[in-house]
């Protein structure tokens, strides 16, 4: 059974992230912010939200729903992709936020209202998408197991990339599906771009292009010459009849002799 020692970064980084968003939420609870520190699409003032938006949350339910998946997915990223984890987290944070800033307001309810996107769900979608697709692209058993775990626990997140109006839900709950969609797309792109870096499945030599079967045949002959005792019994059993066959033949001869004696007596 393989044991995976837990890396320090896999605990420290998620803890810092969770601590940061809860610290900001505490400040939000004590001080009523009049400005939007999130992403305002196509607005210069909204560019600061690319960095700040994941740290702000609308209410207690919002931050609670993001806390556990953010910790778990960040842990998986730093545990199994230690060489790529910082690159994925930082670039996923910036790229997904910038994509949201480029998208206009698609709200069916009222497209004239400026959107202010906040919350860490975009980062969550980046990490979930990266972990899932990276395991598939690399085709390595440990990373594929991580992909299956992500699907099992967070597979239902896929519905979050669509606007609620798409399912005929018209209410005042403003869920940033744009952040979810941009995060999922960013995670997929990062997984594809980085598929050749870090841990991946090692091909056996017979799957490689330079594989020459004659080399294996020579090695097999050498092995037979060095360890003939492993093949002696097999060769002798093939060349000589088995003991059971000999017994059968002996019994057959006895039966024939008995029948001849009986005929002579008659």
Tab-separated table of N, CA and C in Angstrom, residues 4-173:
chain	number	residue	atom	x	y	z
A	4	UNK	N	1.383	8.395	1.263
A	4	UNK	CA	1.720	9.716	0.759
A	4	UNK	C	1.893	10.649	1.958
A	5	UNK	N	3.123	10.989	2.310
A	5	UNK	CA	3.324	11.924	3.418
A	5	UNK	C	2.721	13.276	3.075
A	6	UNK	N	2.039	13.847	4.030
A	6	UNK	CA	1.378	15.132	3.796
A	6	UNK	C	2.426	16.237	3.740
A	7	UNK	N	2.385	17.025	2.695
A	7	UNK	CA	3.339	18.117	2.515
A	7	UNK	C	2.910	19.330	3.348
A	8	UNK	N	3.893	20.084	3.801
A	8	UNK	CA	3.600	21.248	4.638
A	8	UNK	C	2.751	22.269	3.888
A	9	UNK	N	3.119	22.504	2.611
A	9	UNK	CA	2.368	23.496	1.830
A	9	UNK	C	0.911	23.094	1.652
A	10	UNK	N	0.648	21.789	1.634
A	10	UNK	CA	-0.719	21.307	1.442
A	10	UNK	C	-1.613	21.647	2.627
A	11	UNK	N	-1.020	21.954	3.766
A	11	UNK	CA	-1.774	22.381	4.944
A	11	UNK	C	-1.684	23.891	5.132
A	12	UNK	N	-0.484	24.434	4.944
A	12	UNK	CA	-0.255	25.858	5.223
A	12	UNK	C	-1.025	26.756	4.262
A	13	UNK	N	-0.908	26.490	2.952
A	13	UNK	CA	-1.538	27.374	1.958
A	13	UNK	C	-3.059	27.390	2.089
A	14	UNK	N	-3.743	26.240	2.153
A	14	UNK	CA	-5.197	26.287	2.339
A	14	UNK	C	-5.597	26.995	3.632
A	15	UNK	N	-4.826	26.790	4.689
A	15	UNK	CA	-5.144	27.439	5.966
A	15	UNK	C	-5.027	28.957	5.852
A	16	UNK	N	-3.990	29.423	5.160
A	16	UNK	CA	-3.823	30.867	4.962
A	16	UNK	C	-4.979	31.436	4.141
A	17	UNK	N	-5.365	30.725	3.087
A	17	UNK	CA	-6.474	31.196	2.250
A	17	UNK	C	-7.772	31.293	3.045
A	18	UNK	N	-8.071	30.231	3.789
A	18	UNK	CA	-9.303	30.234	4.575
A	18	UNK	C	-9.245	31.320	5.646
A	19	UNK	N	-8.087	31.458	6.282
A	19	UNK	CA	-7.938	32.510	7.283
A	19	UNK	C	-8.125	33.897	6.692
A	20	UNK	N	-7.633	34.100	5.472
A	20	UNK	CA	-7.744	35.411	4.821
A	20	UNK	C	-9.190	35.767	4.505
A	21	UNK	N	-9.934	34.810	3.932
A	21	UNK	CA	-11.319	35.137	3.558
A	21	UNK	C	-12.188	35.343	4.798
A	22	UNK	N	-11.909	34.630	5.879
A	22	UNK	CA	-12.685	34.823	7.105
A	22	UNK	C	-12.283	36.113	7.816
A	23	UNK	N	-11.032	36.498	7.715
A	23	UNK	CA	-10.596	37.768	8.294
A	23	UNK	C	-11.270	38.931	7.576
A	24	UNK	N	-11.298	38.863	6.244
A	24	UNK	CA	-11.977	39.907	5.466
A	24	UNK	C	-13.464	39.924	5.781
A	25	UNK	N	-14.061	38.744	5.936
A	25	UNK	CA	-15.499	38.681	6.240
A	25	UNK	C	-15.792	39.293	7.606
A	26	UNK	N	-14.879	39.081	8.552
A	26	UNK	CA	-15.049	39.689	9.875
A	26	UNK	C	-15.008	41.206	9.780
A	27	UNK	N	-14.086	41.717	8.978
A	27	UNK	CA	-14.015	43.168	8.779
A	27	UNK	C	-15.286	43.666	8.094
A	28	UNK	N	-15.782	42.901	7.118
A	28	UNK	CA	-17.027	43.273	6.452
A	28	UNK	C	-18.181	43.359	7.447
A	29	UNK	N	-18.186	42.436	8.408
A	29	UNK	CA	-19.269	42.410	9.390
A	29	UNK	C	-19.200	43.605	10.336
A	30	UNK	N	-18.002	44.097	10.599
A	30	UNK	CA	-17.824	45.218	11.522
A	30	UNK	C	-17.926	46.561	10.819
A	31	UNK	N	-17.488	46.585	9.567
A	31	UNK	CA	-17.495	47.838	8.804
A	31	UNK	C	-18.338	47.640	7.549
A	32	UNK	N	-19.302	48.485	7.371
A	32	UNK	CA	-20.157	48.395	6.183
A	32	UNK	C	-19.441	49.048	5.002
A	33	UNK	N	-18.994	48.227	4.061
A	33	UNK	CA	-18.319	48.754	2.877
A	33	UNK	C	-19.357	49.330	1.912
A	34	UNK	N	-19.146	50.567	1.512
A	34	UNK	CA	-20.066	51.202	0.580
A	34	UNK	C	-19.651	50.981	-0.868
A	35	UNK	N	-18.413	50.603	-1.077
A	35	UNK	CA	-17.912	50.377	-2.430
A	35	UNK	C	-17.873	48.891	-2.747
A	36	UNK	N	-17.832	48.604	-4.037
A	36	UNK	CA	-17.673	47.226	-4.494
A	36	UNK	C	-16.187	46.957	-4.703
A	37	UNK	N	-15.682	45.979	-3.980
A	37	UNK	CA	-14.288	45.579	-4.143
A	37	UNK	C	-14.168	44.310	-4.990
A	38	UNK	N	-15.269	43.966	-5.629
A	38	UNK	CA	-15.264	42.812	-6.512
A	38	UNK	C	-14.970	43.210	-7.946
A	39	UNK	N	-15.246	42.299	-8.862
A	39	UNK	CA	-14.998	42.529	-10.289
A	39	UNK	C	-16.225	43.184	-10.911
A	40	UNK	N	-16.036	44.366	-11.451
A	40	UNK	CA	-17.094	45.049	-12.202
A	40	UNK	C	-16.711	44.952	-13.671
A	41	UNK	N	-17.439	44.172	-14.461
A	41	UNK	CA	-17.047	43.935	-15.857
A	41	UNK	C	-16.944	45.224	-16.665
A	42	UNK	N	-15.888	45.303	-17.455
A	42	UNK	CA	-15.659	46.399	-18.394
A	42	UNK	C	-15.642	47.762	-17.710
A	43	UNK	N	-15.214	47.774	-16.449
A	43	UNK	CA	-15.127	49.005	-15.686
A	43	UNK	C	-13.723	49.090	-15.092
A	44	UNK	N	-13.064	50.226	-15.300
A	44	UNK	CA	-11.687	50.367	-14.831
A	44	UNK	C	-11.593	50.147	-13.324
A	45	UNK	N	-12.567	50.673	-12.595
A	45	UNK	CA	-12.563	50.510	-11.142
A	45	UNK	C	-12.708	49.047	-10.741
A	46	UNK	N	-13.294	48.266	-11.621
A	46	UNK	CA	-13.518	46.862	-11.307
A	46	UNK	C	-12.304	45.978	-11.511
A	47	UNK	N	-11.219	46.548	-12.057
A	47	UNK	CA	-10.013	45.744	-12.273
A	47	UNK	C	-9.379	45.287	-10.961
A	48	UNK	N	-9.533	46.091	-9.909
A	48	UNK	CA	-8.955	45.692	-8.618
A	48	UNK	C	-9.614	44.426	-8.074
A	49	UNK	N	-10.828	44.190	-8.544
A	49	UNK	CA	-11.543	42.997	-8.100
A	49	UNK	C	-10.910	41.699	-8.570
A	50	UNK	N	-10.078	41.775	-9.618
A	50	UNK	CA	-9.395	40.563	-10.093
A	50	UNK	C	-8.570	39.952	-8.965
A	51	UNK	N	-7.992	40.812	-8.127
A	51	UNK	CA	-7.196	40.343	-6.990
A	51	UNK	C	-8.041	40.223	-5.722
A	52	UNK	N	-8.947	41.185	-5.508
A	52	UNK	CA	-9.666	41.255	-4.236
A	52	UNK	C	-10.949	40.440	-4.193
A	53	UNK	N	-11.585	40.219	-5.331
A	53	UNK	CA	-12.913	39.588	-5.346
A	53	UNK	C	-12.979	38.254	-4.611
A	54	UNK	N	-12.016	37.334	-4.793
A	54	UNK	CA	-12.125	36.041	-4.098
A	54	UNK	C	-12.072	36.145	-2.577
A	55	UNK	N	-11.621	37.287	-2.046
A	55	UNK	CA	-11.504	37.448	-0.596
A	55	UNK	C	-12.787	37.960	0.039
A	56	UNK	N	-13.694	38.500	-0.755
A	56	UNK	CA	-14.935	39.079	-0.231
A	56	UNK	C	-16.108	38.133	-0.480
A	57	UNK	N	-17.048	38.120	0.484
A	57	UNK	CA	-18.245	37.286	0.363
A	57	UNK	C	-19.465	38.080	0.812
A	58	UNK	N	-20.609	37.709	0.236
A	58	UNK	CA	-21.817	38.481	0.464
A	58	UNK	C	-22.447	38.279	1.828
A	59	UNK	N	-22.446	37.056	2.330
A	59	UNK	CA	-23.070	36.758	3.618
A	59	UNK	C	-22.458	35.487	4.203
A	60	UNK	N	-22.964	35.095	5.367
A	60	UNK	CA	-22.417	33.932	6.062
A	60	UNK	C	-22.612	32.650	5.255
A	61	UNK	N	-23.774	32.510	4.635
A	61	UNK	CA	-24.034	31.313	3.825
A	61	UNK	C	-23.052	31.217	2.663
A	62	UNK	N	-22.765	32.351	2.064
A	62	UNK	CA	-21.851	32.405	0.924
A	62	UNK	C	-20.452	31.927	1.318
A	63	UNK	N	-19.926	32.444	2.409
A	63	UNK	CA	-18.563	32.078	2.801
A	63	UNK	C	-18.495	30.648	3.335
A	64	UNK	N	-19.548	30.195	4.004
A	64	UNK	CA	-19.565	28.817	4.498
A	64	UNK	C	-19.565	27.810	3.352
A	65	UNK	N	-20.305	28.123	2.293
A	65	UNK	CA	-20.379	27.205	1.155
A	65	UNK	C	-19.060	27.116	0.395
A	66	UNK	N	-18.208	28.129	0.553
A	66	UNK	CA	-16.921	28.131	-0.154
A	66	UNK	C	-15.753	27.629	0.695
A	67	UNK	N	-15.917	27.621	2.000
A	67	UNK	CA	-14.789	27.313	2.890
A	67	UNK	C	-14.254	25.899	2.708
A	68	UNK	N	-15.131	24.905	2.810
A	68	UNK	CA	-14.679	23.506	2.747
A	68	UNK	C	-14.113	23.139	1.376
A	69	UNK	N	-14.840	23.398	0.276
A	69	UNK	CA	-14.255	23.037	-1.031
A	69	UNK	C	-12.964	23.776	-1.344
A	70	UNK	N	-12.834	25.027	-0.909
A	70	UNK	CA	-11.594	25.764	-1.155
A	70	UNK	C	-10.430	25.104	-0.420
A	71	UNK	N	-10.656	24.702	0.817
A	71	UNK	CA	-9.587	24.050	1.577
A	71	UNK	C	-9.222	22.699	0.965
A	72	UNK	N	-10.231	21.886	0.659
A	72	UNK	CA	-9.985	20.530	0.150
A	72	UNK	C	-9.273	20.565	-1.200
A	73	UNK	N	-9.762	21.381	-2.121
A	73	UNK	CA	-9.184	21.418	-3.465
A	73	UNK	C	-7.787	22.041	-3.470
A	74	UNK	N	-7.579	23.034	-2.621
A	74	UNK	CA	-6.229	23.601	-2.500
A	74	UNK	C	-5.274	22.573	-1.902
A	75	UNK	N	-5.769	21.818	-0.937
A	75	UNK	CA	-4.953	20.749	-0.341
A	75	UNK	C	-4.541	19.731	-1.398
A	76	UNK	N	-5.497	19.266	-2.203
A	76	UNK	CA	-5.184	18.293	-3.253
A	76	UNK	C	-4.168	18.857	-4.244
A	77	UNK	N	-4.332	20.108	-4.605
A	77	UNK	CA	-3.431	20.724	-5.587
A	77	UNK	C	-1.998	20.771	-5.072
A	78	UNK	N	-1.819	21.182	-3.833
A	78	UNK	CA	-0.465	21.290	-3.280
A	78	UNK	C	0.087	19.941	-2.831
A	79	UNK	N	-0.777	18.984	-2.581
A	79	UNK	CA	-0.306	17.667	-2.175
A	79	UNK	C	0.203	16.847	-3.361
A	80	UNK	N	-0.507	16.913	-4.485
A	80	UNK	CA	-0.180	16.051	-5.620
A	80	UNK	C	0.463	16.793	-6.794
A	81	UNK	N	0.451	18.114	-6.757
A	81	UNK	CA	1.081	18.898	-7.829
A	81	UNK	C	1.991	19.956	-7.206
A	82	UNK	N	2.895	19.511	-6.349
A	82	UNK	CA	3.700	20.452	-5.574
A	82	UNK	C	4.530	21.385	-6.437
A	83	UNK	N	4.984	20.936	-7.610
A	83	UNK	CA	5.816	21.778	-8.472
A	83	UNK	C	4.990	22.765	-9.292
A	84	UNK	N	3.728	22.502	-9.430
A	84	UNK	CA	2.873	23.338	-10.269
A	84	UNK	C	1.827	24.102	-9.466
A	85	UNK	N	1.701	23.798	-8.190
A	85	UNK	CA	0.579	24.300	-7.401
A	85	UNK	C	0.523	25.826	-7.353
A	86	UNK	N	1.647	26.472	-7.047
A	86	UNK	CA	1.652	27.932	-6.964
A	86	UNK	C	1.333	28.552	-8.322
A	87	UNK	N	1.883	27.973	-9.368
A	87	UNK	CA	1.623	28.493	-10.712
A	87	UNK	C	0.140	28.384	-11.049
A	88	UNK	N	-0.452	27.237	-10.744
A	88	UNK	CA	-1.873	27.022	-11.042
A	88	UNK	C	-2.746	27.964	-10.223
A	89	UNK	N	-2.455	28.085	-8.938
A	89	UNK	CA	-3.275	28.929	-8.070
A	89	UNK	C	-3.194	30.396	-8.472
A	90	UNK	N	-1.991	30.922	-8.656
A	90	UNK	CA	-1.825	32.343	-8.965
A	90	UNK	C	-2.363	32.688	-10.349
A	91	UNK	N	-2.006	31.877	-11.346
A	91	UNK	CA	-2.484	32.160	-12.698
A	91	UNK	C	-3.979	31.904	-12.832
A	92	UNK	N	-4.476	30.875	-12.161
A	92	UNK	CA	-5.917	30.640	-12.175
A	92	UNK	C	-6.676	31.785	-11.545
A	93	UNK	N	-6.138	32.314	-10.463
A	93	UNK	CA	-6.738	33.461	-9.768
A	93	UNK	C	-6.831	34.663	-10.712
A	94	UNK	N	-5.729	35.000	-11.364
A	94	UNK	CA	-5.675	36.201	-12.198
A	94	UNK	C	-6.416	36.033	-13.522
A	95	UNK	N	-6.202	34.893	-14.185
A	95	UNK	CA	-6.801	34.696	-15.511
A	95	UNK	C	-8.312	34.594	-15.423
A	96	UNK	N	-8.810	33.797	-14.483
A	96	UNK	CA	-10.263	33.647	-14.365
A	96	UNK	C	-10.914	34.976	-14.001
A	97	UNK	N	-10.260	35.756	-13.143
A	97	UNK	CA	-10.803	37.065	-12.788
A	97	UNK	C	-10.813	38.027	-13.958
A	98	UNK	N	-9.754	38.002	-14.753
A	98	UNK	CA	-9.691	38.895	-15.910
A	98	UNK	C	-10.747	38.525	-16.954
A	99	UNK	N	-10.990	37.235	-17.127
A	99	UNK	CA	-12.027	36.796	-18.074
A	99	UNK	C	-13.393	37.292	-17.620
A	100	UNK	N	-13.668	37.217	-16.324
A	100	UNK	CA	-14.942	37.733	-15.801
A	100	UNK	C	-15.051	39.225	-16.066
A	101	UNK	N	-13.954	39.946	-15.906
A	101	UNK	CA	-13.973	41.387	-16.153
A	101	UNK	C	-14.283	41.696	-17.619
A	102	UNK	N	-13.862	40.829	-18.525
A	102	UNK	CA	-14.105	41.048	-19.955
A	102	UNK	C	-15.539	40.750	-20.365
A	103	UNK	N	-16.247	39.956	-19.564
A	103	UNK	CA	-17.598	39.553	-19.943
A	103	UNK	C	-18.607	40.633	-19.565
A	104	UNK	N	-19.489	41.004	-20.476
A	104	UNK	CA	-20.534	41.969	-20.139
A	104	UNK	C	-21.595	41.326	-19.259
A	105	UNK	N	-22.522	42.124	-18.786
A	105	UNK	CA	-23.597	41.617	-17.941
A	105	UNK	C	-24.628	40.898	-18.804
A	106	UNK	N	-24.800	39.583	-18.563
A	106	UNK	CA	-25.746	38.794	-19.347
A	106	UNK	C	-27.065	38.576	-18.617
A	107	UNK	N	-27.299	39.325	-17.552
A	107	UNK	CA	-28.494	39.101	-16.748
A	107	UNK	C	-29.756	39.339	-17.563
A	108	UNK	N	-30.655	38.365	-17.511
A	108	UNK	CA	-31.940	38.494	-18.209
A	108	UNK	C	-32.871	39.406	-17.429
A	109	UNK	N	-32.676	39.430	-16.088
A	109	UNK	CA	-33.565	40.224	-15.245
A	109	UNK	C	-33.397	41.721	-15.513
A	110	UNK	N	-32.170	42.197	-15.474
A	110	UNK	CA	-31.916	43.622	-15.694
A	110	UNK	C	-30.461	43.791	-16.105
A	111	UNK	N	-30.237	43.980	-17.386
A	111	UNK	CA	-28.874	44.086	-17.905
A	111	UNK	C	-28.276	45.474	-17.708
A	112	UNK	N	-29.069	46.425	-17.204
A	112	UNK	CA	-28.562	47.787	-17.031
A	112	UNK	C	-27.813	47.956	-15.713
A	113	UNK	N	-28.009	47.028	-14.782
A	113	UNK	CA	-27.363	47.121	-13.477
A	113	UNK	C	-25.929	46.611	-13.576
A	114	UNK	N	-25.002	47.355	-12.968
A	114	UNK	CA	-23.612	46.926	-12.966
A	114	UNK	C	-23.448	45.714	-12.050
A	115	UNK	N	-22.782	44.705	-12.542
A	115	UNK	CA	-22.535	43.504	-11.744
A	115	UNK	C	-21.280	43.695	-10.907
A	116	UNK	N	-21.300	43.142	-9.700
A	116	UNK	CA	-20.136	43.154	-8.818
A	116	UNK	C	-19.902	41.717	-8.363
A	117	UNK	N	-18.907	41.079	-8.950
A	117	UNK	CA	-18.649	39.663	-8.689
A	117	UNK	C	-17.685	39.518	-7.516
A	118	UNK	N	-18.122	38.817	-6.473
A	118	UNK	CA	-17.268	38.547	-5.320
A	118	UNK	C	-17.385	37.071	-4.953
A	119	UNK	N	-16.416	36.603	-4.173
A	119	UNK	CA	-16.452	35.219	-3.711
A	119	UNK	C	-15.324	34.379	-4.292
A	120	UNK	N	-14.987	33.322	-3.559
A	120	UNK	CA	-13.878	32.444	-3.954
A	120	UNK	C	-14.315	31.298	-4.848
A	121	UNK	N	-15.567	31.316	-5.292
A	121	UNK	CA	-16.051	30.189	-6.097
A	121	UNK	C	-15.319	30.073	-7.430
A	122	UNK	N	-14.867	31.197	-7.981
A	122	UNK	CA	-14.102	31.131	-9.228
A	122	UNK	C	-12.811	30.346	-9.048
A	123	UNK	N	-12.118	30.563	-7.914
A	123	UNK	CA	-10.894	29.814	-7.614
A	123	UNK	C	-11.217	28.340	-7.406
A	124	UNK	N	-12.332	28.073	-6.761
A	124	UNK	CA	-12.748	26.687	-6.528
A	124	UNK	C	-12.952	25.963	-7.849
A	125	UNK	N	-13.583	26.632	-8.795
A	125	UNK	CA	-13.805	26.014	-10.108
A	125	UNK	C	-12.494	25.833	-10.871
A	126	UNK	N	-11.570	26.758	-10.703
A	126	UNK	CA	-10.253	26.603	-11.335
A	126	UNK	C	-9.579	25.330	-10.842
A	127	UNK	N	-9.530	25.158	-9.534
A	127	UNK	CA	-8.831	24.015	-8.946
A	127	UNK	C	-9.544	22.703	-9.240
A	128	UNK	N	-10.876	22.702	-9.150
A	128	UNK	CA	-11.628	21.474	-9.426
A	128	UNK	C	-11.441	21.039	-10.873
A	129	UNK	N	-11.516	21.987	-11.791
A	129	UNK	CA	-11.337	21.677	-13.207
A	129	UNK	C	-9.918	21.208	-13.487
A	130	UNK	N	-8.943	21.884	-12.901
A	130	UNK	CA	-7.548	21.488	-13.110
A	130	UNK	C	-7.291	20.079	-12.593
A	131	UNK	N	-7.728	19.784	-11.380
A	131	UNK	CA	-7.494	18.466	-10.789
A	131	UNK	C	-8.155	17.364	-11.602
A	132	UNK	N	-9.360	17.622	-12.079
A	132	UNK	CA	-10.073	16.597	-12.845
A	132	UNK	C	-9.396	16.330	-14.184
A	133	UNK	N	-9.193	17.369	-14.970
A	133	UNK	CA	-8.649	17.182	-16.319
A	133	UNK	C	-7.163	16.820	-16.296
A	134	UNK	N	-6.429	17.305	-15.324
A	134	UNK	CA	-5.008	16.980	-15.263
A	134	UNK	C	-4.795	15.489	-15.026
A	135	UNK	N	-5.613	14.890	-14.173
A	135	UNK	CA	-5.512	13.454	-13.953
A	135	UNK	C	-5.801	12.656	-15.201
A	136	UNK	N	-6.750	13.134	-16.009
A	136	UNK	CA	-7.093	12.447	-17.261
A	136	UNK	C	-5.980	12.615	-18.292
A	137	UNK	N	-5.482	13.828	-18.442
A	137	UNK	CA	-4.441	14.085	-19.442
A	137	UNK	C	-3.152	13.327	-19.128
A	138	UNK	N	-2.819	13.216	-17.859
A	138	UNK	CA	-1.558	12.575	-17.476
A	138	UNK	C	-1.665	11.058	-17.436
A	139	UNK	N	-2.862	10.544	-17.245
A	139	UNK	CA	-3.109	9.097	-17.255
A	139	UNK	C	-2.223	8.377	-16.241
A	140	UNK	N	-2.108	8.982	-15.048
A	140	UNK	CA	-1.319	8.398	-13.967
A	140	UNK	C	-2.290	7.978	-12.868
A	141	UNK	N	-2.103	6.780	-12.329
A	141	UNK	CA	-3.129	6.170	-11.479
A	141	UNK	C	-3.450	6.995	-10.231
A	142	UNK	N	-2.440	7.564	-9.585
A	142	UNK	CA	-2.703	8.358	-8.387
A	142	UNK	C	-3.484	9.620	-8.719
A	143	UNK	N	-3.078	10.299	-9.773
A	143	UNK	CA	-3.750	11.540	-10.171
A	143	UNK	C	-5.142	11.261	-10.725
A	144	UNK	N	-5.319	10.110	-11.374
A	144	UNK	CA	-6.651	9.737	-11.848
A	144	UNK	C	-7.571	9.427	-10.671
A	145	UNK	N	-7.010	8.872	-9.605
A	145	UNK	CA	-7.803	8.639	-8.393
A	145	UNK	C	-8.266	9.965	-7.795
A	146	UNK	N	-7.391	10.967	-7.831
A	146	UNK	CA	-7.768	12.304	-7.366
A	146	UNK	C	-8.892	12.869	-8.232
A	147	UNK	N	-8.805	12.657	-9.538
A	147	UNK	CA	-9.862	13.109	-10.450
A	147	UNK	C	-11.200	12.489	-10.081
A	148	UNK	N	-11.196	11.195	-9.778
A	148	UNK	CA	-12.432	10.507	-9.404
A	148	UNK	C	-12.992	11.047	-8.091
A	149	UNK	N	-12.113	11.355	-7.145
A	149	UNK	CA	-12.568	11.923	-5.869
A	149	UNK	C	-13.224	13.279	-6.096
A	150	UNK	N	-12.612	14.095	-6.953
A	150	UNK	CA	-13.172	15.417	-7.259
A	150	UNK	C	-14.547	15.279	-7.901
A	151	UNK	N	-14.679	14.335	-8.829
A	151	UNK	CA	-15.974	14.121	-9.486
A	151	UNK	C	-17.010	13.640	-8.482
A	152	UNK	N	-16.604	12.727	-7.602
A	152	UNK	CA	-17.539	12.145	-6.637
A	152	UNK	C	-18.100	13.203	-5.690
A	153	UNK	N	-17.227	14.070	-5.185
A	153	UNK	CA	-17.662	15.043	-4.190
A	153	UNK	C	-18.151	16.360	-4.796
A	154	UNK	N	-17.594	16.741	-5.942
A	154	UNK	CA	-17.905	18.062	-6.490
A	154	UNK	C	-18.387	18.017	-7.937
A	155	UNK	N	-18.814	16.851	-8.393
A	155	UNK	CA	-19.281	16.735	-9.772
A	155	UNK	C	-20.501	17.584	-10.070
A	156	UNK	N	-21.342	17.799	-9.068
A	156	UNK	CA	-22.559	18.590	-9.281
A	156	UNK	C	-22.254	20.065	-9.529
A	157	UNK	N	-21.002	20.471	-9.307
A	157	UNK	CA	-20.628	21.865	-9.560
A	157	UNK	C	-20.772	22.245	-11.025
A	158	UNK	N	-20.830	21.239	-11.901
A	158	UNK	CA	-20.899	21.533	-13.333
A	158	UNK	C	-22.127	22.374	-13.671
A	159	UNK	N	-23.208	22.206	-12.894
A	159	UNK	CA	-24.421	22.985	-13.184
A	159	UNK	C	-24.239	24.456	-12.845
A	160	UNK	N	-23.221	24.781	-12.068
A	160	UNK	CA	-22.997	26.170	-11.692
A	160	UNK	C	-22.430	27.038	-12.792
A	161	UNK	N	-22.012	26.425	-13.908
A	161	UNK	CA	-21.455	27.231	-14.999
A	161	UNK	C	-22.551	27.808	-15.891
A	162	UNK	N	-23.811	27.454	-15.595
A	162	UNK	CA	-24.936	27.973	-16.377
A	162	UNK	C	-25.701	28.996	-15.546
A	163	UNK	N	-26.264	30.028	-16.197
A	163	UNK	CA	-27.089	30.987	-15.452
A	163	UNK	C	-28.350	30.315	-14.934
A	164	UNK	N	-28.848	30.768	-13.789
A	164	UNK	CA	-30.042	30.166	-13.194
A	164	UNK	C	-31.250	30.325	-14.099
A	165	UNK	N	-31.256	31.389	-14.903
A	165	UNK	CA	-32.371	31.581	-15.839
A	165	UNK	C	-32.425	30.466	-16.876
A	166	UNK	N	-31.286	29.816	-17.113
A	166	UNK	CA	-31.223	28.710	-18.069
A	166	UNK	C	-32.123	27.564	-17.636
A	167	UNK	N	-32.318	27.424	-16.316
A	167	UNK	CA	-33.167	26.363	-15.772
A	167	UNK	C	-34.550	26.884	-15.394
A	168	UNK	N	-34.864	28.089	-15.836
A	168	UNK	CA	-36.171	28.656	-15.547
A	168	UNK	C	-36.307	29.172	-14.129
A	169	UNK	N	-35.181	29.484	-13.477
A	169	UNK	CA	-35.205	29.988	-12.102
A	169	UNK	C	-34.985	31.496	-12.142
A	170	UNK	N	-36.012	32.231	-11.740
A	170	UNK	CA	-35.916	33.688	-11.739
A	170	UNK	C	-36.119	34.172	-10.299
A	171	UNK	N	-35.053	34.520	-9.633
A	171	UNK	CA	-35.149	35.029	-8.270
A	171	UNK	C	-34.072	36.084	-8.061
A	172	UNK	N	-33.982	36.555	-6.851
A	172	UNK	CA	-33.045	37.631	-6.539
A	172	UNK	C	-31.678	37.113	-6.098
A	173	UNK	N	-31.510	35.781	-6.097
A	173	UNK	CA	-30.188	35.225	-5.766
A	173	UNK	C	-29.248	35.443	-6.945
